């Protein structure tokens, strides 16, 4: 970064937003201000049609973080 960095988060921040907020925190790039993110970092790929016409998504990817976070960001947030 060329100048000061401040990360802004709120309860609607999810997915890559959770990852970016945690990266800013772990790398010490600047302060994180706002509210805890909602912790939706497990990803899905595609949708699968069911016989009754509805669809289902299956979790397929997860993020693991260092420094004691592990998979703990999911459903907890940053």
PDB file of N, CA and C in Angstrom:
ATOM      1  N   UNK A   1       0.830  -1.208   0.000  1.00  0.00           N
ATOM      2  CA  UNK A   1       0.000   0.000   0.000  1.00  0.00           C
ATOM      3  C   UNK A   1       0.863   1.255   0.000  1.00  0.00           C
ATOM      4  N   UNK A   2       0.390   2.278  -0.645  1.00  0.00           N
ATOM      5  CA  UNK A   2       1.149   3.534  -0.716  1.00  0.00           C
ATOM      6  C   UNK A   2       0.912   4.431   0.477  1.00  0.00           C
ATOM      7  N   UNK A   3      -0.157   4.201   1.179  1.00  0.00           N
ATOM      8  CA  UNK A   3      -0.459   5.053   2.322  1.00  0.00           C
ATOM      9  C   UNK A   3      -1.118   4.245   3.421  1.00  0.00           C
ATOM     10  N   UNK A   4      -1.702   4.921   4.383  1.00  0.00           N
ATOM     11  CA  UNK A   4      -2.360   4.226   5.492  1.00  0.00           C
ATOM     12  C   UNK A   4      -3.511   3.342   4.995  1.00  0.00           C
ATOM     13  N   UNK A   5      -3.705   2.222   5.673  1.00  0.00           N
ATOM     14  CA  UNK A   5      -4.777   1.288   5.344  1.00  0.00           C
ATOM     15  C   UNK A   5      -5.670   1.125   6.561  1.00  0.00           C
ATOM     16  N   UNK A   6      -6.967   1.207   6.336  1.00  0.00           N
ATOM     17  CA  UNK A   6      -7.968   0.910   7.352  1.00  0.00           C
ATOM     18  C   UNK A   6      -8.995   0.002   6.701  1.00  0.00           C
ATOM     19  N   UNK A   7      -9.288  -1.115   7.321  1.00  0.00           N
ATOM     20  CA  UNK A   7     -10.282  -2.052   6.777  1.00  0.00           C
ATOM     21  C   UNK A   7     -11.607  -1.831   7.494  1.00  0.00           C
ATOM     22  N   UNK A   8     -12.662  -1.697   6.726  1.00  0.00           N
ATOM     23  CA  UNK A   8     -13.999  -1.472   7.266  1.00  0.00           C
ATOM     24  C   UNK A   8     -14.832  -2.729   7.059  1.00  0.00           C
ATOM     25  N   UNK A   9     -15.418  -3.253   8.124  1.00  0.00           N
ATOM     26  CA  UNK A   9     -16.215  -4.479   8.043  1.00  0.00           C
ATOM     27  C   UNK A   9     -17.533  -4.285   8.776  1.00  0.00           C
ATOM     28  N   UNK A  10     -18.537  -5.040   8.335  1.00  0.00           N
ATOM     29  CA  UNK A  10     -19.800  -5.066   9.072  1.00  0.00           C
ATOM     30  C   UNK A  10     -20.396  -6.466   8.997  1.00  0.00           C
ATOM     31  N   UNK A  11     -21.556  -6.641   9.592  1.00  0.00           N
ATOM     32  CA  UNK A  11     -22.164  -7.965   9.680  1.00  0.00           C
ATOM     33  C   UNK A  11     -22.603  -8.527   8.327  1.00  0.00           C
ATOM     34  N   UNK A  12     -22.581  -7.722   7.263  1.00  0.00           N
ATOM     35  CA  UNK A  12     -22.919  -8.203   5.925  1.00  0.00           C
ATOM     36  C   UNK A  12     -21.674  -8.628   5.136  1.00  0.00           C
ATOM     37  N   UNK A  13     -20.493  -8.385   5.692  1.00  0.00           N
ATOM     38  CA  UNK A  13     -19.257  -8.793   5.032  1.00  0.00           C
ATOM     39  C   UNK A  13     -19.141 -10.309   5.111  1.00  0.00           C
ATOM     40  N   UNK A  14     -18.906 -10.960   3.968  1.00  0.00           N
ATOM     41  CA  UNK A  14     -18.812 -12.422   3.973  1.00  0.00           C
ATOM     42  C   UNK A  14     -17.866 -12.887   2.881  1.00  0.00           C
ATOM     43  N   UNK A  15     -17.649 -14.176   2.823  1.00  0.00           N
ATOM     44  CA  UNK A  15     -16.881 -14.831   1.782  1.00  0.00           C
ATOM     45  C   UNK A  15     -15.476 -14.219   1.678  1.00  0.00           C
ATOM     46  N   UNK A  16     -15.121 -13.710   0.509  1.00  0.00           N
ATOM     47  CA  UNK A  16     -13.791 -13.123   0.351  1.00  0.00           C
ATOM     48  C   UNK A  16     -13.609 -11.912   1.257  1.00  0.00           C
ATOM     49  N   UNK A  17     -14.698 -11.252   1.601  1.00  0.00           N
ATOM     50  CA  UNK A  17     -14.619 -10.118   2.525  1.00  0.00           C
ATOM     51  C   UNK A  17     -14.088 -10.552   3.880  1.00  0.00           C
ATOM     52  N   UNK A  18     -14.548 -11.699   4.380  1.00  0.00           N
ATOM     53  CA  UNK A  18     -14.018 -12.254   5.633  1.00  0.00           C
ATOM     54  C   UNK A  18     -12.524 -12.512   5.496  1.00  0.00           C
ATOM     55  N   UNK A  19     -12.129 -13.108   4.373  1.00  0.00           N
ATOM     56  CA  UNK A  19     -10.735 -13.458   4.143  1.00  0.00           C
ATOM     57  C   UNK A  19      -9.862 -12.200   4.095  1.00  0.00           C
ATOM     58  N   UNK A  20     -10.312 -11.179   3.390  1.00  0.00           N
ATOM     59  CA  UNK A  20      -9.539  -9.933   3.286  1.00  0.00           C
ATOM     60  C   UNK A  20      -9.395  -9.261   4.644  1.00  0.00           C
ATOM     61  N   UNK A  21     -10.487  -9.192   5.401  1.00  0.00           N
ATOM     62  CA  UNK A  21     -10.421  -8.577   6.738  1.00  0.00           C
ATOM     63  C   UNK A  21      -9.431  -9.327   7.623  1.00  0.00           C
ATOM     64  N   UNK A  22      -9.466 -10.664   7.595  1.00  0.00           N
ATOM     65  CA  UNK A  22      -8.522 -11.438   8.402  1.00  0.00           C
ATOM     66  C   UNK A  22      -7.095 -11.240   7.914  1.00  0.00           C
ATOM     67  N   UNK A  23      -6.895 -11.169   6.606  1.00  0.00           N
ATOM     68  CA  UNK A  23      -5.545 -10.939   6.064  1.00  0.00           C
ATOM     69  C   UNK A  23      -4.994  -9.594   6.520  1.00  0.00           C
ATOM     70  N   UNK A  24      -5.815  -8.559   6.489  1.00  0.00           N
ATOM     71  CA  UNK A  24      -5.378  -7.235   6.960  1.00  0.00           C
ATOM     72  C   UNK A  24      -4.947  -7.335   8.419  1.00  0.00           C
ATOM     73  N   UNK A  25      -5.736  -8.073   9.211  1.00  0.00           N
ATOM     74  CA  UNK A  25      -5.436  -8.233  10.630  1.00  0.00           C
ATOM     75  C   UNK A  25      -4.141  -9.029  10.848  1.00  0.00           C
ATOM     76  N   UNK A  26      -4.028 -10.192  10.185  1.00  0.00           N
ATOM     77  CA  UNK A  26      -2.862 -11.058  10.391  1.00  0.00           C
ATOM     78  C   UNK A  26      -1.567 -10.443   9.861  1.00  0.00           C
ATOM     79  N   UNK A  27      -1.658  -9.702   8.763  1.00  0.00           N
ATOM     80  CA  UNK A  27      -0.469  -9.081   8.175  1.00  0.00           C
ATOM     81  C   UNK A  27      -0.120  -7.739   8.809  1.00  0.00           C
ATOM     82  N   UNK A  28      -0.984  -7.256   9.702  1.00  0.00           N
ATOM     83  CA  UNK A  28      -0.716  -5.994  10.373  1.00  0.00           C
ATOM     84  C   UNK A  28      -0.716  -4.804   9.432  1.00  0.00           C
ATOM     85  N   UNK A  29      -1.563  -4.836   8.400  1.00  0.00           N
ATOM     86  CA  UNK A  29      -1.588  -3.749   7.415  1.00  0.00           C
ATOM     87  C   UNK A  29      -2.250  -2.484   7.939  1.00  0.00           C
ATOM     88  N   UNK A  30      -3.082  -2.609   8.946  1.00  0.00           N
ATOM     89  CA  UNK A  30      -3.778  -1.461   9.500  1.00  0.00           C
ATOM     90  C   UNK A  30      -4.902  -1.927  10.399  1.00  0.00           C
ATOM     91  N   UNK A  31      -5.582  -0.984  11.027  1.00  0.00           N
ATOM     92  CA  UNK A  31      -6.670  -1.363  11.928  1.00  0.00           C
ATOM     93  C   UNK A  31      -7.906  -1.844  11.166  1.00  0.00           C
ATOM     94  N   UNK A  32      -8.683  -2.693  11.819  1.00  0.00           N
ATOM     95  CA  UNK A  32      -9.979  -3.134  11.307  1.00  0.00           C
ATOM     96  C   UNK A  32     -11.031  -2.474  12.177  1.00  0.00           C
ATOM     97  N   UNK A  33     -11.945  -1.753  11.552  1.00  0.00           N
ATOM     98  CA  UNK A  33     -12.996  -1.063  12.306  1.00  0.00           C
ATOM     99  C   UNK A  33     -14.358  -1.543  11.818  1.00  0.00           C
ATOM    100  N   UNK A  34     -15.335  -1.449  12.677  1.00  0.00           N
ATOM    101  CA  UNK A  34     -16.696  -1.830  12.315  1.00  0.00           C
ATOM    102  C   UNK A  34     -17.208  -2.937  13.196  1.00  0.00           C
ATOM    103  N   UNK A  35     -18.008  -3.820  12.602  1.00  0.00           N
ATOM    104  CA  UNK A  35     -18.631  -4.915  13.334  1.00  0.00           C
ATOM    105  C   UNK A  35     -18.125  -6.253  12.815  1.00  0.00           C
ATOM    106  N   UNK A  36     -18.315  -7.280  13.620  1.00  0.00           N
ATOM    107  CA  UNK A  36     -17.878  -8.623  13.251  1.00  0.00           C
ATOM    108  C   UNK A  36     -18.561  -9.081  11.965  1.00  0.00           C
ATOM    109  N   UNK A  37     -17.762  -9.670  11.067  1.00  0.00           N
ATOM    110  CA  UNK A  37     -18.310 -10.231   9.832  1.00  0.00           C
ATOM    111  C   UNK A  37     -19.155 -11.450  10.178  1.00  0.00           C
ATOM    112  N   UNK A  38     -19.972 -11.925   9.241  1.00  0.00           N
ATOM    113  CA  UNK A  38     -20.869 -13.035   9.596  1.00  0.00           C
ATOM    114  C   UNK A  38     -20.253 -14.406   9.448  1.00  0.00           C
ATOM    115  N   UNK A  39     -19.104 -14.522   8.813  1.00  0.00           N
ATOM    116  CA  UNK A  39     -18.389 -15.794   8.820  1.00  0.00           C
ATOM    117  C   UNK A  39     -18.854 -16.804   7.795  1.00  0.00           C
ATOM    118  N   UNK A  40     -19.194 -16.353   6.622  1.00  0.00           N
ATOM    119  CA  UNK A  40     -19.609 -17.282   5.572  1.00  0.00           C
ATOM    120  C   UNK A  40     -18.499 -17.490   4.568  1.00  0.00           C
ATOM    121  N   UNK A  41     -17.503 -18.301   4.903  1.00  0.00           N
ATOM    122  CA  UNK A  41     -16.364 -18.473   4.005  1.00  0.00           C
ATOM    123  C   UNK A  41     -16.338 -19.821   3.292  1.00  0.00           C
ATOM    124  N   UNK A  42     -17.210 -20.772   3.649  1.00  0.00           N
ATOM    125  CA  UNK A  42     -17.252 -22.042   2.942  1.00  0.00           C
ATOM    126  C   UNK A  42     -17.945 -21.817   1.610  1.00  0.00           C
ATOM    127  N   UNK A  43     -17.305 -22.252   0.531  1.00  0.00           N
ATOM    128  CA  UNK A  43     -17.838 -22.018  -0.805  1.00  0.00           C
ATOM    129  C   UNK A  43     -18.592 -23.208  -1.366  1.00  0.00           C
ATOM    130  N   UNK A  44     -19.435 -22.922  -2.338  1.00  0.00           N
ATOM    131  CA  UNK A  44     -20.163 -23.959  -3.056  1.00  0.00           C
ATOM    132  C   UNK A  44     -19.873 -23.813  -4.541  1.00  0.00           C
ATOM    133  N   UNK A  45     -19.984 -24.900  -5.246  1.00  0.00           N
ATOM    134  CA  UNK A  45     -19.792 -24.860  -6.694  1.00  0.00           C
ATOM    135  C   UNK A  45     -21.026 -25.463  -7.344  1.00  0.00           C
ATOM    136  N   UNK A  46     -21.720 -24.647  -8.108  1.00  0.00           N
ATOM    137  CA  UNK A  46     -22.874 -25.133  -8.842  1.00  0.00           C
ATOM    138  C   UNK A  46     -24.078 -25.463  -7.979  1.00  0.00           C
ATOM    139  N   UNK A  47     -25.137 -25.823  -8.649  1.00  0.00           N
ATOM    140  CA  UNK A  47     -26.369 -26.246  -7.985  1.00  0.00           C
ATOM    141  C   UNK A  47     -26.793 -27.568  -8.588  1.00  0.00           C
ATOM    142  N   UNK A  48     -27.413 -28.375  -7.777  1.00  0.00           N
ATOM    143  CA  UNK A  48     -27.845 -29.694  -8.222  1.00  0.00           C
ATOM    144  C   UNK A  48     -29.367 -29.757  -8.168  1.00  0.00           C
ATOM    145  N   UNK A  49     -29.965 -30.131  -9.292  1.00  0.00           N
ATOM    146  CA  UNK A  49     -31.422 -30.220  -9.369  1.00  0.00           C
ATOM    147  C   UNK A  49     -31.902 -31.514  -8.725  1.00  0.00           C
ATOM    148  N   UNK A  50     -32.985 -31.405  -7.982  1.00  0.00           N
ATOM    149  CA  UNK A  50     -33.607 -32.565  -7.372  1.00  0.00           C
ATOM    150  C   UNK A  50     -34.834 -32.966  -8.189  1.00  0.00           C
ATOM    151  N   UNK A  51     -35.327 -34.154  -7.944  1.00  0.00           N
ATOM    152  CA  UNK A  51     -36.448 -34.684  -8.705  1.00  0.00           C
ATOM    153  C   UNK A  51     -37.717 -33.863  -8.609  1.00  0.00           C
ATOM    154  N   UNK A  52     -37.894 -33.139  -7.511  1.00  0.00           N
ATOM    155  CA  UNK A  52     -39.121 -32.346  -7.346  1.00  0.00           C
ATOM    156  C   UNK A  52     -38.988 -30.937  -7.908  1.00  0.00           C
ATOM    157  N   UNK A  53     -37.873 -30.651  -8.601  1.00  0.00           N
ATOM    158  CA  UNK A  53     -37.682 -29.342  -9.215  1.00  0.00           C
ATOM    159  C   UNK A  53     -36.933 -28.339  -8.356  1.00  0.00           C
ATOM    160  N   UNK A  54     -36.686 -28.659  -7.102  1.00  0.00           N
ATOM    161  CA  UNK A  54     -35.905 -27.771  -6.247  1.00  0.00           C
ATOM    162  C   UNK A  54     -34.426 -27.988  -6.509  1.00  0.00           C
ATOM    163  N   UNK A  55     -33.594 -27.163  -5.884  1.00  0.00           N
ATOM    164  CA  UNK A  55     -32.144 -27.264  -6.067  1.00  0.00           C
ATOM    165  C   UNK A  55     -31.459 -27.301  -4.718  1.00  0.00           C
ATOM    166  N   UNK A  56     -30.273 -27.855  -4.697  1.00  0.00           N
ATOM    167  CA  UNK A  56     -29.470 -27.897  -3.480  1.00  0.00           C
ATOM    168  C   UNK A  56     -28.037 -27.515  -3.837  1.00  0.00           C
ATOM    169  N   UNK A  57     -27.381 -26.807  -2.920  1.00  0.00           N
ATOM    170  CA  UNK A  57     -25.960 -26.492  -3.062  1.00  0.00           C
ATOM    171  C   UNK A  57     -25.208 -27.232  -1.969  1.00  0.00           C
ATOM    172  N   UNK A  58     -24.069 -27.783  -2.323  1.00  0.00           N
ATOM    173  CA  UNK A  58     -23.278 -28.564  -1.381  1.00  0.00           C
ATOM    174  C   UNK A  58     -21.973 -27.834  -1.104  1.00  0.00           C
ATOM    175  N   UNK A  59     -21.623 -27.626   0.184  1.00  0.00           N
ATOM    176  CA  UNK A  59     -20.345 -26.992   0.506  1.00  0.00           C
ATOM    177  C   UNK A  59     -19.190 -27.812  -0.065  1.00  0.00           C
ATOM    178  N   UNK A  60     -18.260 -27.140  -0.751  1.00  0.00           N
ATOM    179  CA  UNK A  60     -17.165 -27.861  -1.387  1.00  0.00           C
ATOM    180  C   UNK A  60     -15.781 -27.334  -1.051  1.00  0.00           C
ATOM    181  N   UNK A  61     -15.672 -26.093  -0.635  1.00  0.00           N
ATOM    182  CA  UNK A  61     -14.357 -25.522  -0.338  1.00  0.00           C
ATOM    183  C   UNK A  61     -14.387 -24.802   1.003  1.00  0.00           C
ATOM    184  N   UNK A  62     -13.277 -24.842   1.691  1.00  0.00           N
ATOM    185  CA  UNK A  62     -13.171 -24.153   2.979  1.00  0.00           C
ATOM    186  C   UNK A  62     -11.804 -23.481   3.064  1.00  0.00           C
ATOM    187  N   UNK A  63     -11.701 -22.488   3.905  1.00  0.00           N
ATOM    188  CA  UNK A  63     -10.436 -21.781   4.099  1.00  0.00           C
ATOM    189  C   UNK A  63      -9.879 -22.106   5.475  1.00  0.00           C
ATOM    190  N   UNK A  64      -8.602 -22.424   5.531  1.00  0.00           N
ATOM    191  CA  UNK A  64      -7.909 -22.682   6.789  1.00  0.00           C
ATOM    192  C   UNK A  64      -6.905 -21.567   7.006  1.00  0.00           C
ATOM    193  N   UNK A  65      -6.905 -20.999   8.219  1.00  0.00           N
ATOM    194  CA  UNK A  65      -6.060 -19.843   8.509  1.00  0.00           C
ATOM    195  C   UNK A  65      -5.063 -20.165   9.615  1.00  0.00           C
ATOM    196  N   UNK A  66      -3.924 -19.477   9.571  1.00  0.00           N
ATOM    197  CA  UNK A  66      -2.865 -19.668  10.559  1.00  0.00           C
ATOM    198  C   UNK A  66      -3.182 -18.915  11.844  1.00  0.00           C
ATOM    199  N   UNK A  67      -2.265 -19.025  12.776  1.00  0.00           N
ATOM    200  CA  UNK A  67      -2.296 -18.293  14.041  1.00  0.00           C
ATOM    201  C   UNK A  67      -3.542 -18.582  14.873  1.00  0.00           C
ATOM    202  N   UNK A  68      -3.903 -19.859  14.953  1.00  0.00           N
ATOM    203  CA  UNK A  68      -4.985 -20.254  15.834  1.00  0.00           C
ATOM    204  C   UNK A  68      -6.382 -20.129  15.272  1.00  0.00           C
ATOM    205  N   UNK A  69      -6.531 -19.584  14.072  1.00  0.00           N
ATOM    206  CA  UNK A  69      -7.866 -19.443  13.499  1.00  0.00           C
ATOM    207  C   UNK A  69      -8.365 -20.756  12.898  1.00  0.00           C
ATOM    208  N   UNK A  70      -7.476 -21.499  12.222  1.00  0.00           N
ATOM    209  CA  UNK A  70      -7.884 -22.745  11.588  1.00  0.00           C
ATOM    210  C   UNK A  70      -9.112 -22.546  10.716  1.00  0.00           C
ATOM    211  N   UNK A  71     -10.110 -23.416  10.889  1.00  0.00           N
ATOM    212  CA  UNK A  71     -11.379 -23.271  10.175  1.00  0.00           C
ATOM    213  C   UNK A  71     -12.363 -22.414  10.966  1.00  0.00           C
ATOM    214  N   UNK A  72     -11.905 -21.811  12.056  1.00  0.00           N
ATOM    215  CA  UNK A  72     -12.780 -21.111  12.999  1.00  0.00           C
ATOM    216  C   UNK A  72     -13.451 -19.835  12.520  1.00  0.00           C
ATOM    217  N   UNK A  73     -13.092 -19.334  11.355  1.00  0.00           N
ATOM    218  CA  UNK A  73     -13.754 -18.122  10.851  1.00  0.00           C
ATOM    219  C   UNK A  73     -15.182 -18.440  10.408  1.00  0.00           C
ATOM    220  N   UNK A  74     -15.386 -19.660   9.890  1.00  0.00           N
ATOM    221  CA  UNK A  74     -16.722 -20.070   9.449  1.00  0.00           C
ATOM    222  C   UNK A  74     -17.711 -20.024  10.610  1.00  0.00           C
ATOM    223  N   UNK A  75     -18.822 -19.363  10.386  1.00  0.00           N
ATOM    224  CA  UNK A  75     -19.911 -19.193  11.361  1.00  0.00           C
ATOM    225  C   UNK A  75     -19.517 -18.374  12.590  1.00  0.00           C
ATOM    226  N   UNK A  76     -18.338 -17.777  12.560  1.00  0.00           N
ATOM    227  CA  UNK A  76     -17.913 -16.932  13.693  1.00  0.00           C
ATOM    228  C   UNK A  76     -17.574 -15.519  13.204  1.00  0.00           C
ATOM    229  N   UNK A  77     -16.902 -15.431  12.081  1.00  0.00           N
ATOM    230  CA  UNK A  77     -16.521 -14.121  11.549  1.00  0.00           C
ATOM    231  C   UNK A  77     -15.212 -13.624  12.099  1.00  0.00           C
ATOM    232  N   UNK A  78     -14.885 -12.391  11.687  1.00  0.00           N
ATOM    233  CA  UNK A  78     -13.619 -11.751  12.074  1.00  0.00           C
ATOM    234  C   UNK A  78     -13.934 -10.443  12.753  1.00  0.00           C
TER     235      UNK A  78
END
